[in-house]
Amino acid sequence: MTNNEKTALVTGANSGIGFETAAQLAGKGYGNIIFVARTIQKSVNTAARLREQGFKSNYIPLTMDTTEVKSAKEASGKLIEMGRQIDLLILNAGSAAADLTRNSNGVDLTFASTLVGHHVLTISLLEKGLLSDEANIVIAGSEAARGDVSGMALPDFDSISDAEFGSDIEKTLEAFARGYAPDKYHVMKAYSIAKLYVAWWASAISEKIPKGMRAFAISPGSVPGTNFGRNQSFMFRRVMIPLMGSFIGKAMGMSSPTSAGALRYISAVELPGETNGRFYASPPKKMTGIPEVVNTDLLNDYAKRDAAWNVIVGLSGGIDYFRARSAGSESANLKRKIA
C-alpha cells in the first residue's frame, strides 16, 4: 500500500509537535490525515495552515477532549460512522497542570489528558476493526519515565504501597493517577509518573492487539516549541523554556526542534518488529539524540505494568480489550496471572 492510500490520525494536531507531525505526514504523501483537537475550529485551522503550505492531503477534523471518557467515546463514534481504517495512530496530546486539577471522574488532569482519552479511542477503534491489519500505534512518551531526569524522580511504589495501601500495588497506582498519593502534588512528578504509565500501557497493549499490529511509546525528546509549558509556573515558562530553546540550550543538548520530535513518531513505522511494545527515548540521562530502547527494572516490572493497565481501564470507564495477539502471548499472559 502506498502512503497515498493510507490514513493517519494525530491527536493534539493543532500546535507544536502535533502540527509538525501532521505536516510531515502530509509531506510524505499520506492520503488522509485526521486532526484531533479540543475544538473543531482548531482542527479546521490546522487543515487551512497545511493547505497554505501546499500540502494536498485529505484533511478530516475531529474534536476530542482527551481528559474525558465521554468526549473520547463521542469522537470514537464519529470515526466509527466514517468507517475509515487507520494505518498510523499517533497519540500525541497531553498537558501538565501546575496545580492538582481533576477531570469529571476524579482523575488528575495530567494523567487523564495523557492516557484516558487515548485509551478509550484506541480500544474503540480496535473493537470496531478500524485499525488496519498492520497499523502502528504510537503514544507520546518522555525521558522522565526513565527516572534519571533531574527534578523528575519516580517514587518508590513498593515502599509507599507497603506503608499506605496494605501492599496493594493496584490501589497505589490508582492513588497516584487520581492525585491522592501521600506525597505532596508536584506537576513534574505527576508528569513523570503519567509517562511511566504510558510506557507500561504500550507494553501491555502490544500483547493484546492482533498479530501484525504494533504499539510503541516514543518520546519526542525535549522540545520547547510546544504548549507543554502553558500551565507551568512563571519561572518554568519565562526562564527554563526560553533557556532550553536558546542557542546555548541546544548546544548543551537540552532541546531539539519540533521537526525532530515529529520525525521520531513517524519513524515508528520503520522500527524492527521485535521491538513491538517497547519504549524509545534519548540515551540515558540525555533529552536529545538518537532514540533507543529504554530498559529499567521499573519499566520491565510486568506485575506493575499489568496493575497499571487495570488502573487505566478502571479510570477510562472500564473499557478493555481482551483479544490476545497470538497463542504465544495469550499463554504468556496466563502464566503471569497464575504466577
Short mmCIF file of C-alpha atoms in Angstrom, two decimals:
data_model
loop_
_atom_site.label_atom_id
_atom_site.label_comp_id
_atom_site.label_asym_id
_atom_site.label_seq_id
_atom_site.Cartn_x
_atom_site.Cartn_y
_atom_site.Cartn_z
CA MET A 1 0.00 0.00 0.00
CA THR A 2 1.35 3.44 -0.92
CA ASN A 3 1.23 6.36 1.51
CA ASN A 4 -1.40 7.99 -0.69
CA GLU A 5 -3.76 5.16 0.26
CA LYS A 6 -3.04 5.40 3.98
CA THR A 7 -4.83 7.20 6.78
CA ALA A 8 -3.12 8.70 9.82
CA LEU A 9 -4.70 10.18 12.94
CA VAL A 10 -2.88 12.69 15.15
CA THR A 11 -4.17 13.97 18.49
CA GLY A 12 -3.13 17.43 19.61
CA ALA A 13 -2.56 18.26 15.94
CA ASN A 14 -3.26 21.98 16.18
CA SER A 15 0.12 23.07 17.54
CA GLY A 16 3.69 22.14 18.40
CA ILE A 17 4.82 18.59 17.71
CA GLY A 18 1.30 17.55 16.73
CA PHE A 19 1.11 20.12 13.95
CA GLU A 20 4.63 19.34 12.78
CA THR A 21 3.75 15.63 12.74
CA ALA A 22 0.71 16.33 10.57
CA ALA A 23 2.84 18.45 8.24
CA GLN A 24 5.47 15.72 7.89
CA LEU A 25 2.79 13.11 7.21
CA ALA A 26 1.33 15.35 4.51
CA GLY A 27 4.82 15.82 3.10
CA LYS A 28 5.23 12.06 2.93
CA GLY A 29 2.04 11.85 0.88
CA TYR A 30 -0.39 10.32 3.37
CA GLY A 31 -3.72 10.42 1.59
CA ASN A 32 -5.91 11.08 4.63
CA ILE A 33 -4.96 12.81 7.87
CA ILE A 34 -7.42 13.06 10.75
CA PHE A 35 -6.74 16.03 13.03
CA VAL A 36 -7.90 15.72 16.63
CA ALA A 37 -8.07 18.83 18.80
CA ARG A 38 -10.17 20.13 21.69
CA THR A 39 -12.29 22.32 19.39
CA ILE A 40 -13.38 21.86 15.80
CA GLN A 41 -12.05 25.31 14.93
CA LYS A 42 -8.54 24.30 15.97
CA SER A 43 -8.71 21.26 13.70
CA VAL A 44 -10.09 23.32 10.81
CA ASN A 45 -7.34 25.91 11.28
CA THR A 46 -4.73 23.15 11.17
CA ALA A 47 -6.05 21.97 7.82
CA ALA A 48 -6.06 25.54 6.48
CA ARG A 49 -2.44 26.11 7.54
CA LEU A 50 -1.30 22.93 5.82
CA ARG A 51 -3.16 23.80 2.63
CA GLU A 52 -1.48 27.21 2.67
CA GLN A 53 1.86 25.38 2.79
CA GLY A 54 0.91 23.47 -0.35
CA PHE A 55 0.10 20.07 1.16
CA LYS A 56 -2.74 18.36 -0.71
CA SER A 57 -3.82 15.52 1.61
CA ASN A 58 -7.46 14.98 2.51
CA TYR A 59 -7.84 16.56 5.94
CA ILE A 60 -10.53 15.40 8.36
CA PRO A 61 -11.15 17.50 11.51
CA LEU A 62 -12.29 15.84 14.73
CA THR A 63 -12.99 17.15 18.22
CA MET A 64 -11.94 15.34 21.39
CA ASP A 65 -11.05 16.31 24.94
CA THR A 66 -8.52 13.64 25.89
CA THR A 67 -9.20 14.18 29.60
CA GLU A 68 -12.80 12.95 29.41
CA VAL A 69 -14.19 9.47 28.71
CA LYS A 70 -17.45 10.88 27.31
CA SER A 71 -15.66 13.10 24.80
CA ALA A 72 -13.40 10.24 23.68
CA LYS A 73 -16.43 8.00 23.21
CA GLU A 74 -18.13 10.66 21.10
CA ALA A 75 -15.03 11.10 18.94
CA SER A 76 -14.74 7.34 18.56
CA GLY A 77 -18.38 7.21 17.49
CA LYS A 78 -17.73 9.72 14.73
CA LEU A 79 -14.77 7.69 13.49
CA ILE A 80 -16.91 4.55 13.52
CA GLU A 81 -19.50 6.38 11.41
CA MET A 82 -16.79 7.33 8.92
CA GLY A 83 -15.72 3.69 8.70
CA ARG A 84 -12.22 4.60 7.56
CA GLN A 85 -9.41 2.27 8.67
CA ILE A 86 -6.43 3.97 10.28
CA ASP A 87 -2.88 2.88 9.48
CA LEU A 88 -0.96 5.16 11.83
CA LEU A 89 -2.42 6.27 15.17
CA ILE A 90 -0.33 8.96 16.84
CA LEU A 91 -1.48 9.74 20.39
CA ASN A 92 0.41 12.96 20.95
CA ALA A 93 -1.94 15.14 23.02
CA GLY A 94 -1.33 15.78 26.69
CA SER A 95 -0.84 18.51 29.25
CA ALA A 96 0.57 19.05 32.71
CA ALA A 97 -1.26 21.26 35.20
CA ALA A 98 0.77 23.31 37.67
CA ASP A 99 -1.83 22.68 40.38
CA LEU A 100 -3.74 19.50 41.07
CA THR A 101 -6.88 19.51 38.94
CA ARG A 102 -9.15 16.55 38.24
CA ASN A 103 -11.49 15.55 35.44
CA SER A 104 -15.18 14.73 35.96
CA ASN A 105 -14.21 11.24 37.14
CA GLY A 106 -11.74 12.46 39.76
CA VAL A 107 -8.60 11.70 37.74
CA ASP A 108 -5.60 14.02 37.79
CA LEU A 109 -5.71 16.03 34.53
CA THR A 110 -2.04 15.36 33.78
CA PHE A 111 -2.77 11.63 33.85
CA ALA A 112 -6.18 11.91 32.17
CA SER A 113 -5.01 14.05 29.25
CA THR A 114 -2.15 11.67 28.61
CA LEU A 115 -3.95 8.34 28.88
CA VAL A 116 -7.70 8.29 29.48
CA GLY A 117 -8.97 9.65 26.16
CA HIS A 118 -6.24 7.91 24.22
CA HIS A 119 -7.07 4.57 25.82
CA VAL A 120 -10.79 4.90 25.07
CA LEU A 121 -10.11 5.94 21.47
CA THR A 122 -7.64 3.13 20.79
CA ILE A 123 -9.77 0.37 22.30
CA SER A 124 -12.86 1.63 20.46
CA LEU A 125 -11.00 1.54 17.14
CA LEU A 126 -9.69 -1.95 17.87
CA GLU A 127 -13.12 -3.28 18.81
CA LYS A 128 -14.67 -1.95 15.60
CA GLY A 129 -11.85 -3.15 13.33
CA LEU A 130 -10.88 0.39 12.39
CA LEU A 131 -7.14 -0.14 12.74
CA SER A 132 -5.64 -1.72 9.63
CA ASP A 133 -4.00 -5.15 9.79
CA GLU A 134 -0.52 -3.62 10.03
CA ALA A 135 -1.41 -0.47 11.95
CA ASN A 136 1.16 1.25 14.15
CA ILE A 137 0.04 2.79 17.44
CA VAL A 138 2.37 5.48 18.76
CA ILE A 139 1.82 7.17 22.12
CA ALA A 140 3.94 10.08 23.32
CA GLY A 141 6.45 9.02 25.94
CA SER A 142 9.06 11.01 27.82
CA GLU A 143 12.58 10.60 29.12
CA ALA A 144 11.04 11.32 32.52
CA ALA A 145 9.79 7.71 32.59
CA ARG A 146 13.39 6.52 32.93
CA GLY A 147 13.64 8.04 36.39
CA ASP A 148 17.01 9.68 35.71
CA VAL A 149 15.90 13.22 34.83
CA SER A 150 16.72 15.94 37.35
CA GLY A 151 13.58 17.15 39.13
CA MET A 152 11.52 14.25 37.76
CA ALA A 153 12.34 11.39 40.11
CA LEU A 154 9.93 8.47 40.24
CA PRO A 155 8.52 7.35 43.61
CA ASP A 156 9.33 4.11 45.40
CA PHE A 157 5.99 2.47 44.68
CA ASP A 158 6.70 -0.62 46.75
CA SER A 159 7.59 1.28 49.92
CA ILE A 160 4.59 3.56 49.57
CA SER A 161 2.33 0.60 48.82
CA ASP A 162 3.53 -1.24 51.93
CA ALA A 163 3.21 1.81 54.16
CA GLU A 164 -0.03 3.34 52.88
CA PHE A 165 -2.04 0.82 50.86
CA GLY A 166 -1.62 -2.56 52.53
CA SER A 167 0.86 -3.68 49.85
CA ASP A 168 -1.89 -3.40 47.20
CA ILE A 169 0.06 -2.09 44.20
CA GLU A 170 -3.06 -1.52 42.11
CA LYS A 171 -4.57 0.76 44.76
CA THR A 172 -1.23 2.52 45.00
CA LEU A 173 -1.03 3.20 41.27
CA GLU A 174 -4.64 4.39 41.19
CA ALA A 175 -3.96 6.80 44.05
CA PHE A 176 -1.15 8.41 42.06
CA ALA A 177 -3.36 8.63 38.96
CA ARG A 178 -6.07 10.38 40.98
CA GLY A 179 -3.64 12.69 42.75
CA TYR A 180 -4.34 11.14 46.16
CA ALA A 181 -0.88 9.72 46.79
CA PRO A 182 0.71 10.59 50.16
CA ASP A 183 3.39 12.76 48.56
CA LYS A 184 2.58 16.43 48.03
CA TYR A 185 1.45 17.05 44.45
CA HIS A 186 4.15 18.35 42.15
CA VAL A 187 3.48 18.81 38.45
CA MET A 188 6.79 17.38 37.23
CA LYS A 189 6.44 14.30 39.43
CA ALA A 190 2.86 13.81 38.20
CA TYR A 191 4.08 14.16 34.62
CA SER A 192 6.88 11.63 35.15
CA ILE A 193 4.51 9.09 36.67
CA ALA A 194 1.97 9.57 33.86
CA LYS A 195 4.68 8.94 31.29
CA LEU A 196 5.79 5.81 33.14
CA TYR A 197 2.20 4.57 32.85
CA VAL A 198 2.36 5.42 29.13
CA ALA A 199 5.33 3.08 28.67
CA TRP A 200 3.52 0.35 30.61
CA TRP A 201 0.37 0.92 28.54
CA ALA A 202 2.23 0.49 25.24
CA SER A 203 3.87 -2.69 26.52
CA ALA A 204 0.57 -4.13 27.73
CA ILE A 205 -1.47 -3.32 24.65
CA SER A 206 1.22 -4.72 22.35
CA GLU A 207 0.37 -8.17 23.74
CA LYS A 208 -3.37 -7.69 23.23
CA ILE A 209 -3.60 -6.35 19.68
CA PRO A 210 -3.89 -8.71 16.68
CA LYS A 211 -0.73 -10.08 15.11
CA GLY A 212 0.64 -7.64 12.55
CA MET A 213 -0.21 -4.51 14.52
CA ARG A 214 2.39 -2.80 16.69
CA ALA A 215 2.41 -0.35 19.57
CA PHE A 216 5.22 1.89 20.83
CA ALA A 217 5.78 4.57 23.44
CA ILE A 218 8.08 7.09 21.80
CA SER A 219 9.48 10.20 23.41
CA PRO A 220 9.79 13.17 21.05
CA GLY A 221 12.68 14.37 23.19
CA SER A 222 12.96 17.77 24.82
CA VAL A 223 11.10 20.15 22.50
CA PRO A 224 10.43 23.65 23.96
CA GLY A 225 8.38 24.68 20.91
CA THR A 226 5.17 23.09 22.24
CA ASN A 227 2.28 24.05 24.53
CA PHE A 228 3.56 21.80 27.31
CA GLY A 229 4.63 24.74 29.45
CA ARG A 230 1.42 26.77 29.17
CA ASN A 231 0.18 25.59 32.59
CA GLN A 232 3.55 25.62 34.32
CA SER A 233 4.93 28.06 36.88
CA PHE A 234 6.10 31.53 35.87
CA MET A 235 9.74 30.52 36.39
CA PHE A 236 9.37 27.45 34.15
CA ARG A 237 7.53 29.37 31.41
CA ARG A 238 9.65 32.50 31.43
CA VAL A 239 13.09 31.17 32.30
CA MET A 240 13.51 27.42 31.76
CA ILE A 241 11.68 27.04 28.44
CA PRO A 242 13.40 30.04 26.77
CA LEU A 243 16.77 28.78 28.05
CA MET A 244 16.17 25.29 26.68
CA GLY A 245 15.18 26.70 23.29
CA SER A 246 18.09 29.12 23.07
CA PHE A 247 21.31 28.55 21.19
CA ILE A 248 23.02 27.73 24.49
CA GLY A 249 20.32 25.24 25.45
CA LYS A 250 20.50 23.47 22.11
CA ALA A 251 24.30 23.42 22.21
CA MET A 252 24.13 21.76 25.64
CA GLY A 253 21.75 19.11 24.33
CA MET A 254 18.83 20.46 26.37
CA SER A 255 16.43 20.61 23.43
CA SER A 256 15.79 19.87 19.78
CA PRO A 257 13.38 21.33 17.18
CA THR A 258 9.78 20.20 16.81
CA SER A 259 10.67 18.65 13.46
CA ALA A 260 12.99 16.18 15.21
CA GLY A 261 10.31 15.21 17.72
CA ALA A 262 7.73 14.65 14.99
CA LEU A 263 10.17 12.56 12.99
CA ARG A 264 10.59 10.22 15.97
CA TYR A 265 6.86 9.49 15.91
CA ILE A 266 6.64 8.95 12.18
CA SER A 267 9.75 6.77 12.08
CA ALA A 268 7.93 4.19 14.22
CA VAL A 269 6.71 2.55 11.01
CA GLU A 270 10.34 1.62 10.29
CA LEU A 271 11.17 0.14 13.71
CA PRO A 272 12.03 -3.57 13.80
CA GLY A 273 9.13 -5.88 14.60
CA GLU A 274 10.85 -7.45 17.59
CA THR A 275 10.70 -4.11 19.42
CA ASN A 276 6.90 -4.09 19.42
CA GLY A 277 5.68 -2.74 22.75
CA ARG A 278 8.95 -1.07 23.68
CA PHE A 279 9.64 2.44 24.91
CA TYR A 280 12.02 4.58 22.84
CA ALA A 281 13.73 7.67 24.23
CA SER A 282 17.01 9.59 24.16
CA PRO A 283 20.15 7.91 25.54
CA PRO A 284 20.41 7.63 29.36
CA LYS A 285 20.48 10.96 31.22
CA LYS A 286 20.02 12.84 27.94
CA MET A 287 16.99 14.63 26.50
CA THR A 288 18.03 14.61 22.86
CA GLY A 289 19.91 12.33 20.49
CA ILE A 290 19.16 9.16 18.55
CA PRO A 291 16.30 7.36 20.34
CA GLU A 292 16.92 3.88 21.70
CA VAL A 293 15.00 1.19 23.55
CA VAL A 294 14.85 2.01 27.26
CA ASN A 295 15.26 -0.74 29.83
CA THR A 296 14.88 -0.18 33.57
CA ASP A 297 13.80 -2.51 36.35
CA LEU A 298 10.62 -0.49 36.81
CA LEU A 299 9.71 -0.45 33.13
CA ASN A 300 10.25 -4.20 32.96
CA ASP A 301 8.21 -4.93 36.10
CA TYR A 302 5.32 -6.82 34.48
CA ALA A 303 3.31 -7.07 37.69
CA LYS A 304 3.22 -3.28 37.99
CA ARG A 305 2.65 -2.95 34.25
CA ASP A 306 -0.42 -5.19 34.42
CA ALA A 307 -1.64 -3.37 37.53
CA ALA A 308 -1.23 -0.05 35.71
CA TRP A 309 -3.25 -1.41 32.78
CA ASN A 310 -6.06 -2.36 35.17
CA VAL A 311 -5.96 1.12 36.69
CA ILE A 312 -6.12 2.78 33.28
CA VAL A 313 -9.06 0.57 32.30
CA GLY A 314 -10.87 1.41 35.54
CA LEU A 315 -10.34 5.15 35.13
CA SER A 316 -11.42 5.01 31.48
CA GLY A 317 -14.93 3.74 32.07
CA GLY A 318 -13.98 0.06 32.32
CA ILE A 319 -13.16 -0.14 28.61
CA ASP A 320 -10.79 -3.06 27.95
CA TYR A 321 -9.60 -5.19 25.04
CA PHE A 322 -9.14 -8.91 25.57
CA ARG A 323 -8.06 -10.40 22.26
CA ALA A 324 -4.55 -11.88 22.51
CA ARG A 325 -2.06 -11.10 19.78
CA SER A 326 -1.21 -14.78 19.35
CA ALA A 327 -1.45 -18.10 21.14
CA GLY A 328 2.05 -17.49 22.47
CA SER A 329 1.27 -14.13 24.03
CA GLU A 330 -2.04 -15.47 25.41
CA SER A 331 -0.09 -18.25 27.12
CA ALA A 332 2.44 -15.75 28.44
CA ASN A 333 -0.34 -13.57 29.87
CA LEU A 334 -1.93 -16.61 31.54
CA LYS A 335 1.37 -17.65 33.08
CA ARG A 336 1.91 -14.17 34.51
CA LYS A 337 -1.57 -14.14 36.04
CA ILE A 338 -1.06 -17.60 37.57
CA ALA A 339 2.34 -16.60 38.93
#
